[in-house]
Amino acid sequence: MTALFAPQLPERGAREVAPGAVHVPDWLTLEQQRWITGQFHEWVQGPVPLRAATVRGHEMSVRTVCLGWHWQPYRYTRAATDVNGARVLPFPDWMIRLGRRALEATGHNAAAVGSYTPDTALVNYYDTSARLGMHQDKDEISRAPVVSLSIGDSCTFRFGNTENRAKPYTDLLLASGDLFVFGGPARLAYHGVTRVHQDTAPQGCGISDGRINITMRTTGFDG
Ligand code: MD6
Ligand code: FE
């Protein structure tokens, strides 16, 4: 692979945390954050509600609503057969465009940007006590980058290695409006959320309590 930043200049403030993993603080404006939060309030109206998935007998503290494809441990389906059986909302076109801009902002080349067609979004809601254990995102067939957007309270995000949940890892703050992209050699890195920082959501982001995180992905599935 050629250097990630070779073909074009990354956004100001972009930081490559590890090869293929790029953090862009303050990528979304407050107005964009507010608009996306408005969409979130519509998505949770259904047909599939926010729900805490059960993983190996334990309910997750994070609650999720999906677009395009429904994620359930550890597979994707069109219908939320582990919730209420309803088909999830379609993946919105604006999110494909936003995903492409996210790849552009993190130094991906024009071919990667133009062909990026995410088809699922996992939209997570964290209250201030929610956590997300170290995991790999590997239920997708495609290894196209994962684009992550954060809105609301900031969190401590633990970005690890591709071998196991243990060290070495890097803890960083993901704040409201931040972009994080996992691609290339970082695509299968372990990562998690160790804590959410209460009362840190900026005025005007659309949410005053808790944290919204959107990860868009390409499943690689048809139909
Ligand atoms: C979160 N994010 O930030 C959870 N996965 O709340 C993820 O699990 C994640 O941020 C893959 C790539 C980026 C992410
Ligand atoms: Fe993940």
Coordinates of C-alpha atoms and ligand atoms in Angstrom, one line a residue:
M1 CA 0.0 0.0 0.0
T2 CA 1.3 3.5 -0.8
A3 CA 1.4 6.1 1.9
L4 CA -2.1 7.0 3.1
F5 CA -1.6 10.7 2.6
A6 CA 0.3 10.5 -0.7
P7 CA -2.3 11.3 -3.3
Q8 CA -4.0 14.3 -1.6
L9 CA -3.7 16.5 1.4
P10 CA -5.7 15.4 4.4
E11 CA -8.0 17.8 6.2
R12 CA -6.4 20.2 8.6
G13 CA -6.2 18.7 12.0
A14 CA -6.3 15.1 10.8
R15 CA -4.2 12.8 12.9
E16 CA -3.1 9.3 11.8
V17 CA -3.4 7.3 15.1
A18 CA -2.0 4.2 13.4
P19 CA -1.6 3.3 9.7
G20 CA -5.1 3.4 8.3
A21 CA -6.7 4.9 11.4
V22 CA -7.3 8.6 11.1
H23 CA -9.0 11.0 13.6
V24 CA -10.3 14.3 12.5
P25 CA -11.5 16.4 15.4
D26 CA -14.4 18.8 14.9
W27 CA -15.2 17.5 11.4
L28 CA -19.0 18.2 11.6
T29 CA -20.3 21.7 12.2
L30 CA -22.7 22.2 15.1
E31 CA -25.5 22.7 12.5
Q32 CA -24.6 19.3 10.9
Q33 CA -24.5 17.6 14.3
R34 CA -27.9 19.1 15.1
W35 CA -29.4 17.9 11.8
I36 CA -28.1 14.4 12.2
T37 CA -29.4 14.3 15.8
G38 CA -32.8 15.2 14.3
Q39 CA -32.5 12.3 12.0
F40 CA -31.6 10.0 14.9
H41 CA -34.8 11.0 16.7
E42 CA -36.7 9.9 13.6
W43 CA -34.8 6.6 13.2
V44 CA -35.7 5.6 16.8
Q45 CA -39.4 6.0 16.0
G46 CA -39.1 2.7 14.2
P47 CA -40.2 0.5 12.6
V48 CA -37.3 -1.0 14.7
P49 CA -36.7 0.8 18.1
L50 CA -33.4 1.4 19.8
R51 CA -32.4 -1.8 21.6
A52 CA -29.6 -3.3 23.7
A53 CA -28.3 -6.4 21.9
T54 CA -27.7 -9.5 24.0
V55 CA -24.2 -10.8 23.5
R56 CA -23.4 -14.2 25.1
G57 CA -26.3 -13.8 27.5
H58 CA -25.5 -10.2 28.6
E59 CA -27.4 -7.2 27.5
M60 CA -25.1 -4.5 26.1
S61 CA -25.2 -1.1 27.9
V62 CA -25.1 0.6 24.5
R63 CA -28.4 0.7 22.6
T64 CA -28.5 0.5 18.8
V65 CA -30.7 1.2 15.8
C66 CA -29.5 0.2 12.4
L67 CA -30.1 1.5 8.9
G68 CA -29.8 -0.6 5.7
W69 CA -28.9 -3.9 7.4
H70 CA -29.6 -4.9 10.9
W71 CA -26.7 -6.0 13.0
Q72 CA -27.3 -8.7 15.6
P73 CA -24.6 -10.6 17.3
Y74 CA -22.8 -11.6 15.0
R75 CA -24.6 -11.2 11.7
Y76 CA -26.5 -8.9 9.4
T77 CA -30.1 -9.4 8.4
R78 CA -32.6 -7.1 6.6
A79 CA -35.2 -7.7 9.3
A80 CA -34.6 -7.2 13.0
T81 CA -35.4 -10.8 13.8
D82 CA -34.0 -10.4 17.4
V83 CA -36.1 -7.3 18.1
N84 CA -39.6 -7.2 16.5
G85 CA -39.1 -8.8 13.1
A86 CA -39.5 -5.5 11.2
R87 CA -37.3 -4.5 8.3
V88 CA -34.9 -1.8 9.1
L89 CA -35.0 1.7 7.5
P90 CA -33.1 2.1 4.2
F91 CA -29.6 3.4 4.2
P92 CA -29.9 7.1 3.3
D93 CA -28.2 8.5 0.2
W94 CA -26.9 11.5 2.1
M95 CA -24.9 9.1 4.3
I96 CA -23.2 7.6 1.3
R97 CA -22.1 11.2 0.2
L98 CA -21.0 11.9 3.8
G99 CA -19.0 8.7 3.9
R100 CA -17.2 9.7 0.7
R101 CA -16.4 13.1 2.1
A102 CA -15.1 11.3 5.2
L103 CA -12.7 9.2 3.1
E104 CA -11.6 12.3 1.3
A105 CA -10.9 14.1 4.5
T106 CA -8.8 11.3 5.8
G107 CA -6.5 11.1 2.7
H108 CA -8.0 8.2 0.8
N109 CA -7.4 8.4 -3.0
A110 CA -10.0 9.4 -5.5
A111 CA -10.8 5.8 -6.6
A112 CA -11.4 4.8 -3.0
V113 CA -13.6 7.8 -2.4
G114 CA -15.6 7.4 -5.6
S115 CA -16.3 3.7 -5.1
Y116 CA -17.2 3.9 -1.4
T117 CA -20.7 2.7 -1.0
P118 CA -21.6 1.9 2.6
D119 CA -24.8 0.0 3.0
T120 CA -25.3 -0.2 6.7
A121 CA -25.1 2.1 9.7
L122 CA -25.0 1.1 13.3
V123 CA -26.3 4.0 15.3
N124 CA -25.4 3.7 18.9
Y125 CA -26.7 5.6 21.9
Y126 CA -24.6 5.7 25.1
D127 CA -26.0 7.1 28.3
T128 CA -23.3 8.3 30.7
S129 CA -22.8 4.8 32.2
A130 CA -22.6 2.9 28.9
R131 CA -19.4 1.3 27.8
L132 CA -18.4 -0.8 24.8
G133 CA -15.9 -3.6 25.3
M134 CA -12.9 -4.2 23.0
H135 CA -14.0 -5.8 19.8
Q136 CA -13.2 -6.1 16.1
D137 CA -15.7 -5.2 13.4
K138 CA -15.5 -8.3 11.4
D139 CA -19.1 -9.3 10.6
E140 CA -18.8 -7.6 7.3
I141 CA -17.4 -9.5 4.2
S142 CA -16.1 -6.3 2.7
R143 CA -13.0 -4.7 4.2
A144 CA -13.9 -1.2 3.0
P145 CA -13.2 1.4 5.6
V146 CA -15.5 2.0 8.6
V147 CA -16.5 5.7 9.1
S148 CA -17.4 6.8 12.6
L149 CA -19.1 10.0 13.6
S150 CA -19.6 11.1 17.2
I151 CA -22.2 13.6 18.6
G152 CA -23.0 14.7 22.1
D153 CA -20.9 13.8 25.2
S154 CA -17.3 13.0 24.5
C155 CA -15.9 9.6 25.3
T156 CA -12.6 7.9 25.8
F157 CA -12.1 5.7 22.8
R158 CA -9.5 2.9 23.1
F159 CA -7.9 2.0 19.8
G160 CA -5.9 -1.2 20.0
N161 CA -4.0 -3.6 17.8
T162 CA -5.2 -6.3 15.4
E163 CA -4.0 -9.2 17.5
N164 CA -5.9 -9.1 20.7
R165 CA -7.8 -6.9 23.2
A166 CA -4.7 -6.3 25.3
K167 CA -1.9 -3.7 25.0
P168 CA -0.6 -2.0 23.0
Y169 CA -3.5 0.4 22.7
T170 CA -4.0 4.2 22.5
D171 CA -6.7 6.0 24.5
L172 CA -8.1 9.1 22.8
L173 CA -11.0 11.5 23.3
L174 CA -13.8 11.4 20.7
A175 CA -15.8 14.6 21.0
S176 CA -18.9 15.9 19.4
G177 CA -18.4 16.4 15.7
D178 CA -15.3 14.2 15.5
L179 CA -14.7 11.8 12.6
F180 CA -12.7 8.6 12.9
V181 CA -12.0 6.3 10.0
F182 CA -10.7 2.7 10.2
G183 CA -9.3 1.5 7.0
G184 CA -6.5 -0.6 5.4
P185 CA -4.2 -2.2 8.1
A186 CA -6.4 -0.7 10.9
R187 CA -9.7 -2.1 9.6
L188 CA -9.6 -5.1 12.0
A189 CA -8.0 -3.4 15.0
Y190 CA -9.6 -4.0 18.3
H191 CA -11.3 -1.0 19.8
G192 CA -13.8 0.0 22.4
V193 CA -15.3 2.8 24.5
T194 CA -14.0 2.9 28.1
R195 CA -16.1 5.8 29.4
V196 CA -18.5 8.6 28.5
H197 CA -17.8 12.0 30.0
Q198 CA -20.9 13.5 31.5
D199 CA -21.9 17.1 30.7
T200 CA -19.4 17.5 27.9
A201 CA -21.8 17.8 24.9
P202 CA -21.5 21.3 23.4
Q203 CA -24.5 23.6 23.3
G204 CA -26.2 23.3 20.0
C205 CA -25.2 19.8 19.0
G206 CA -28.8 18.7 19.4
I207 CA -28.3 16.4 22.4
S208 CA -27.5 17.3 25.9
D209 CA -27.3 13.9 27.6
G210 CA -25.3 11.0 26.3
R211 CA -23.5 10.2 23.1
I212 CA -24.6 9.2 19.6
N213 CA -22.1 7.3 17.5
I214 CA -22.7 6.4 13.9
T215 CA -20.5 3.8 12.2
M216 CA -21.2 3.3 8.5
R217 CA -19.9 0.1 6.9
T218 CA -20.0 -1.9 3.7
T219 CA -21.4 -5.3 4.5
G220 CA -20.5 -6.9 1.1
F221 CA -23.9 -8.7 1.2
D222 CA -26.5 -8.6 -1.6
G223 CA -30.2 -8.4 -1.5
Ligands
MD6_1 C1 -18.2 4.1 19.3 N1 -17.4 2.7 17.7 O1 -17.4 5.0 19.0 C2 -18.2 2.7 18.9 N2 -16.1 0.6 15.2 O2 -19.1 4.4 20.0 C3 -17.1 1.6 17.1 O3 -17.3 0.5 17.6 C4 -16.3 1.7 15.9 O4 -15.9 4.1 16.2 C5 -15.4 0.7 14.0 C6 -14.8 1.9 13.6 C7 -15.0 3.0 14.3 C8 -15.7 3.0 15.5
FE2 FE -16.6 -1.2 16.3

